Coordinates of C-alpha atoms and ligand atoms in Angstrom, one line a residue:
X12 CA 18.5 159.3 136.2
X13 CA 16.4 159.3 132.9
X14 CA 15.3 162.2 130.8
X15 CA 11.8 163.1 131.5
X16 CA 9.6 165.1 129.0
X17 CA 6.7 167.1 130.2
X18 CA 5.0 167.1 126.8
X19 CA 4.4 164.0 124.6
X20 CA 7.3 163.3 122.4
X21 CA 5.3 163.5 119.2
X22 CA 4.3 167.0 120.2
X23 CA 7.8 168.0 120.9
X24 CA 9.0 166.5 117.5
X25 CA 6.3 168.6 115.8
X26 CA 7.1 171.8 117.9
X27 CA 10.8 171.8 117.4
X28 CA 12.3 173.9 114.6
X29 CA 15.8 175.4 114.2
X30 CA 15.8 178.9 115.8
X31 CA 18.6 181.3 115.2
X32 CA 17.7 184.5 117.0
X33 CA 17.3 184.7 120.8
X34 CA 16.3 187.2 123.5
X35 CA 19.2 188.4 125.6
X36 CA 19.9 186.0 128.4
X37 CA 23.0 185.7 130.5
X38 CA 23.2 182.3 132.0
X39 CA 23.6 182.2 135.8
X40 CA 25.3 179.6 137.7
X41 CA 21.8 178.1 138.6
X42 CA 20.9 177.9 134.9
X43 CA 24.2 176.2 134.1
X44 CA 23.6 173.8 137.0
X45 CA 20.2 173.0 135.6
X46 CA 21.5 172.4 132.0
X47 CA 24.2 170.2 133.4
X48 CA 21.7 168.2 135.3
X49 CA 19.8 167.6 132.0
X50 CA 22.9 166.6 130.2
X51 CA 23.6 164.1 133.0
X52 CA 20.2 162.6 132.4
X53 CA 20.6 162.0 128.7
X54 CA 20.2 158.3 127.6
X55 CA 23.4 156.4 126.8
X56 CA 24.7 156.2 123.3
X57 CA 23.1 153.2 121.5
X58 CA 26.5 151.9 120.3
X59 CA 28.4 152.7 123.5
X60 CA 30.7 155.4 122.0
X61 CA 32.7 157.6 124.2
X62 CA 31.2 161.1 124.1
X63 CA 30.5 164.0 126.4
X64 CA 28.7 167.3 126.3
X65 CA 29.8 170.6 127.8
X66 CA 27.6 173.8 128.1
X67 CA 29.5 176.9 127.3
X68 CA 28.0 180.3 128.0
X69 CA 28.0 182.5 124.8
X70 CA 30.6 185.2 124.3
X71 CA 30.1 188.4 122.3
X72 CA 32.4 187.2 119.5
X73 CA 30.8 183.8 119.0
X74 CA 28.6 184.9 116.0
X75 CA 31.8 186.0 114.1
X76 CA 33.7 183.0 115.2
X77 CA 31.0 180.7 113.9
X78 CA 31.0 182.2 110.4
X79 CA 34.7 181.4 110.2
X80 CA 34.1 177.7 111.1
X81 CA 32.0 176.8 107.9
X82 CA 28.7 176.8 109.7
X83 CA 26.0 178.3 107.6
X84 CA 23.4 181.0 108.7
X85 CA 23.7 183.6 111.4
X86 CA 23.1 182.9 115.1
X87 CA 22.2 186.0 117.1
X88 CA 22.2 186.2 120.9
X89 CA 22.5 182.6 121.7
X90 CA 22.6 182.3 125.5
X91 CA 25.1 179.4 125.1
X92 CA 26.1 176.4 123.2
X93 CA 26.1 172.7 124.0
X94 CA 29.5 171.4 122.6
X95 CA 29.7 167.8 122.0
X96 CA 33.0 166.0 122.2
X97 CA 33.5 162.5 120.6
X98 CA 36.2 159.9 120.8
X99 CA 37.2 157.7 117.8
X100 CA 34.5 154.9 117.9
X101 CA 33.1 153.4 114.7
X102 CA 29.5 154.4 115.2
X103 CA 30.5 157.6 117.1
X104 CA 28.8 160.0 114.8
X105 CA 25.5 158.2 114.9
X106 CA 25.7 157.9 118.7
X107 CA 26.5 161.7 118.9
X108 CA 23.5 162.6 116.7
X109 CA 21.3 160.4 118.9
X110 CA 22.3 161.7 122.3
X111 CA 22.5 165.3 121.2
X112 CA 19.1 165.2 119.7
X113 CA 17.7 164.1 123.0
X114 CA 19.0 167.2 124.5
X115 CA 17.6 169.3 121.7
X116 CA 14.1 167.8 122.4
X117 CA 14.6 168.5 126.1
X118 CA 15.2 172.1 125.3
X119 CA 12.1 172.3 123.3
X120 CA 10.2 170.8 126.2
X121 CA 11.6 173.5 128.4
X122 CA 10.6 176.3 125.8
X123 CA 14.1 176.9 124.6
X124 CA 15.1 177.5 121.0
X125 CA 18.0 175.5 119.5
X126 CA 19.9 175.2 116.3
X127 CA 22.4 172.4 115.3
X128 CA 25.5 173.7 113.9
X129 CA 27.9 171.6 111.9
X130 CA 31.3 173.2 111.4
X131 CA 35.1 172.8 111.9
X132 CA 35.2 173.3 115.7
X133 CA 38.4 171.5 116.3
X134 CA 41.1 174.1 117.4
X135 CA 38.5 176.8 117.6
X136 CA 37.6 178.8 120.9
X137 CA 34.8 176.2 121.4
X138 CA 37.4 173.4 121.5
X139 CA 39.5 175.4 124.1
X140 CA 36.3 176.1 126.2
X141 CA 35.3 172.4 126.1
X142 CA 38.9 171.3 126.9
X143 CA 39.1 168.9 123.9
X144 CA 42.0 166.5 123.9
X145 CA 44.1 165.1 121.0
X146 CA 42.0 162.0 120.4
X147 CA 38.8 163.9 120.6
X148 CA 36.7 166.0 118.1
X149 CA 33.7 168.3 118.0
X150 CA 31.4 167.1 115.3
X151 CA 28.8 169.8 115.9
X152 CA 27.5 172.1 118.5
X153 CA 23.9 173.3 119.5
X154 CA 23.1 176.9 120.0
X155 CA 20.4 177.5 122.5
X156 CA 18.5 180.4 124.0
X157 CA 15.2 182.0 124.7
X158 CA 13.7 182.3 121.3
X159 CA 12.6 185.7 119.9
X160 CA 8.8 185.9 119.5
X161 CA 9.1 186.1 115.8
X162 CA 11.6 184.7 113.4
X163 CA 14.2 187.3 112.1
X164 CA 14.5 188.0 108.5
X165 CA 17.9 186.3 108.2
X166 CA 16.5 183.1 109.9
X167 CA 13.6 183.2 107.3
X168 CA 16.1 183.5 104.4
X169 CA 18.2 180.5 105.7
X170 CA 15.1 178.5 106.0
X171 CA 14.0 179.4 102.6
X172 CA 17.4 178.5 101.2
X173 CA 17.5 175.1 103.0
X174 CA 13.8 174.5 102.2
X175 CA 13.6 173.8 106.0
X176 CA 9.7 173.6 106.1
X177 CA 9.6 170.7 103.6
X178 CA 9.9 167.1 104.3
X179 CA 10.0 164.1 102.0
X180 CA 6.9 162.0 102.0
X181 CA 7.1 158.8 103.9
X182 CA 6.5 156.7 100.8
X183 CA 9.9 158.0 99.5
X184 CA 11.7 157.1 102.7
X185 CA 10.1 153.9 103.9
X186 CA 10.1 150.4 102.2
X187 CA 7.6 148.0 103.7
X188 CA 8.5 145.0 101.6
X189 CA 10.7 143.2 104.2
X190 CA 9.7 140.0 106.0
X191 CA 5.9 139.7 106.2
X192 CA 5.5 143.0 104.6
X193 CA 2.8 143.8 101.9
X194 CA 4.5 147.0 100.7
X195 CA 1.8 149.3 102.1
X196 CA 2.5 151.9 104.8
X197 CA -1.0 151.7 106.0
X198 CA -0.5 148.1 107.0
X199 CA 2.2 149.0 109.5
X200 CA 1.1 149.2 113.2
X201 CA -0.1 152.7 114.2
X202 CA 2.8 153.1 116.6
X203 CA 5.5 152.3 114.0
X204 CA 3.7 154.7 111.6
X205 CA 3.9 157.4 114.3
X206 CA 7.6 156.6 115.0
X207 CA 8.4 156.9 111.2
X208 CA 6.5 160.2 111.0
X209 CA 8.6 161.5 114.0
X210 CA 11.7 160.4 112.0
X211 CA 10.5 162.1 108.9
X212 CA 10.3 165.5 110.9
X213 CA 13.8 165.2 112.3
X214 CA 16.2 168.0 111.5
X215 CA 19.2 167.3 109.3
X216 CA 22.1 169.3 107.9
X217 CA 20.9 171.5 105.1
X218 CA 17.6 169.6 105.4
X219 CA 18.9 166.8 103.2
X220 CA 16.9 164.1 105.1
X221 CA 19.4 161.4 104.0
X222 CA 17.6 158.5 105.9
X223 CA 15.8 155.5 104.5
X224 CA 14.0 152.8 106.5
X225 CA 13.3 149.2 105.6
X226 CA 10.5 147.6 107.6
X227 CA 11.4 143.9 108.1
X228 CA 9.0 142.2 110.6
X229 CA 10.0 143.5 114.1
X230 CA 13.0 145.2 112.8
X231 CA 13.6 148.4 111.0
X232 CA 16.9 148.7 109.0
X233 CA 18.3 152.2 108.6
X234 CA 20.1 153.4 105.5
X235 CA 21.9 156.5 104.4
X236 CA 20.9 157.9 101.0
X237 CA 23.9 160.1 100.6
X238 CA 24.2 163.3 98.7
X239 CA 27.7 162.7 97.3
X240 CA 28.1 166.3 96.2
X241 CA 27.3 167.6 99.6
X242 CA 29.5 165.0 101.3
X243 CA 32.3 166.0 98.8
X244 CA 31.9 169.7 99.8
X245 CA 31.9 168.8 103.5
X246 CA 35.1 166.9 103.1
X247 CA 36.7 169.9 101.2
X248 CA 35.7 172.0 104.1
X249 CA 37.1 169.6 106.7
X250 CA 33.6 168.9 108.2
X251 CA 32.8 165.5 109.8
X252 CA 30.3 163.3 107.9
X253 CA 27.3 165.4 108.9
X254 CA 24.8 162.9 107.3
X255 CA 25.8 160.3 109.8
X256 CA 24.9 162.8 112.6
X257 CA 21.6 163.0 110.8
X258 CA 21.1 159.3 111.0
X259 CA 21.7 159.4 114.7
X260 CA 19.1 162.2 115.1
X261 CA 16.6 160.2 113.3
X262 CA 17.4 157.1 115.4
X263 CA 16.6 159.2 118.5
X264 CA 13.2 160.2 117.1
X265 CA 12.2 156.6 116.4
X266 CA 13.5 155.4 119.6
X267 CA 11.9 158.0 121.9
X268 CA 8.5 157.4 120.3
X269 CA 8.5 153.7 120.6
X270 CA 10.1 153.8 124.1
X271 CA 7.3 156.2 125.2
X272 CA 4.8 153.5 124.0
X273 CA 6.4 150.8 126.1
X274 CA 8.8 149.3 123.7
X275 CA 12.3 148.4 124.5
X276 CA 14.5 149.6 121.6
X277 CA 17.8 147.8 120.7
X278 CA 20.2 149.0 118.1
X279 CA 22.5 146.5 116.2
X280 CA 24.6 146.4 113.2
X281 CA 23.7 143.3 111.3
X282 CA 26.3 141.3 109.4
X283 CA 24.2 140.5 106.4
X284 CA 21.4 143.1 106.1
X285 CA 19.1 143.4 103.2
X286 CA 19.7 146.0 100.6
X287 CA 17.4 149.0 100.2
X288 CA 15.6 148.3 97.0
X289 CA 16.5 150.2 93.8
X290 CA 18.5 152.7 95.6
X291 CA 22.2 153.4 96.3
X292 CA 21.4 153.6 100.1
X293 CA 24.2 152.5 102.4
X294 CA 23.1 150.2 105.4
X295 CA 24.0 151.6 108.7
X296 CA 22.0 149.9 111.4
X297 CA 18.9 148.1 112.7
X298 CA 16.3 148.9 115.3
X299 CA 14.7 146.0 117.1
X300 CA 11.8 147.0 119.1
Ligands
LIG411 C1 23.9 168.1 111.7 C2 23.2 169.3 111.4 C3 24.0 170.4 111.1 C4 23.4 171.7 110.9 N1 24.2 172.8 110.6 C5 23.5 174.0 110.6 C6 24.3 175.2 110.3 O1 25.6 175.2 110.3 N2 23.7 176.4 110.3 C7 22.3 176.6 110.4 O2 21.8 177.6 110.4 N3 21.6 175.4 110.5 C8 22.2 174.2 110.6 N4 21.3 173.0 110.8 C9 19.9 173.2 110.9 C10 19.2 172.6 109.5 O3 19.4 173.6 108.4 C11 17.8 172.4 109.8 O4 17.7 171.3 110.7 C12 17.0 172.0 108.6 O5 17.0 172.9 107.6 C13 15.6 171.6 108.9 O6 14.9 172.8 109.6 P1 14.2 172.6 111.0 O7 15.4 172.2 112.0 O8 13.7 174.0 111.3 O9 13.1 171.6 110.9 C14 22.0 171.8 111.0 C15 21.2 170.7 111.3 C16 21.9 169.5 111.5 C17 21.0 168.3 111.9

């Protein structure tokens, strides 16, 4: 079974924003079965990591619990959470970001609001509800629900703080000087430009947008341009490397757009990748399409 979107993927990418306040909705067993069916149809992780997702209905104390788990912002009235559980694979965080973002876009397609939450979920009530074992971790969860008609004041303040409505221009993110490249974005194929634009609009922790792309003939190399202070803070708080989740999220956006246009996307880690010019960006993986 594969994930089927009703809307075009470009439209879903544009429509998705993080939503933090929801209408009251108590999930029925039918709702849960429907969500579990969607989870079962998510694409496999590109690097084959062991991961699974569990839908947990919200409890009245979840809002308070989340604040103690180093998430930021306030979630009110979520119907439930999709808790992702990951093993110990080398590219597990990227795989987790990729597969979970496919679920997020599926929710957007079904009119649901979502918000990624990065926090210290291990040993929390989320961990117990998802039956997490010793060798597993919860890198992040996604709150979901029926979005309120208008954004609440608190949500607007969080968005203001994170600069959520802003995105870096493609010129800052993409280098087109790889094999056969002229350096100009406008010379890329329209479908690759569309895919990169969908990547640009992806959500990221604190809206850091840590991704960089080097277009190299039929390949696109992906790099992490880390915010070291942010990473240091995350380590101090005991968070996973959230910027690697961001990279997985952007991988999903590129992949879904190109796949919708008939390409077969393969993800590899190259032994001797080119460096991203003039930047301290760390190579992570390559898309061949
Ligand atoms: C890995 C990850 C972790 C996030 N953690 C939180 C969080 O703890 N609290 C929160 O309110 N938003 C969180 N967000 C949402 C981001 O703030 C949001 O994606 C970003 O500001 C861009 O806004 P947009 O999603 O509305 O486009 C997270 C997003 C990602 C991808």
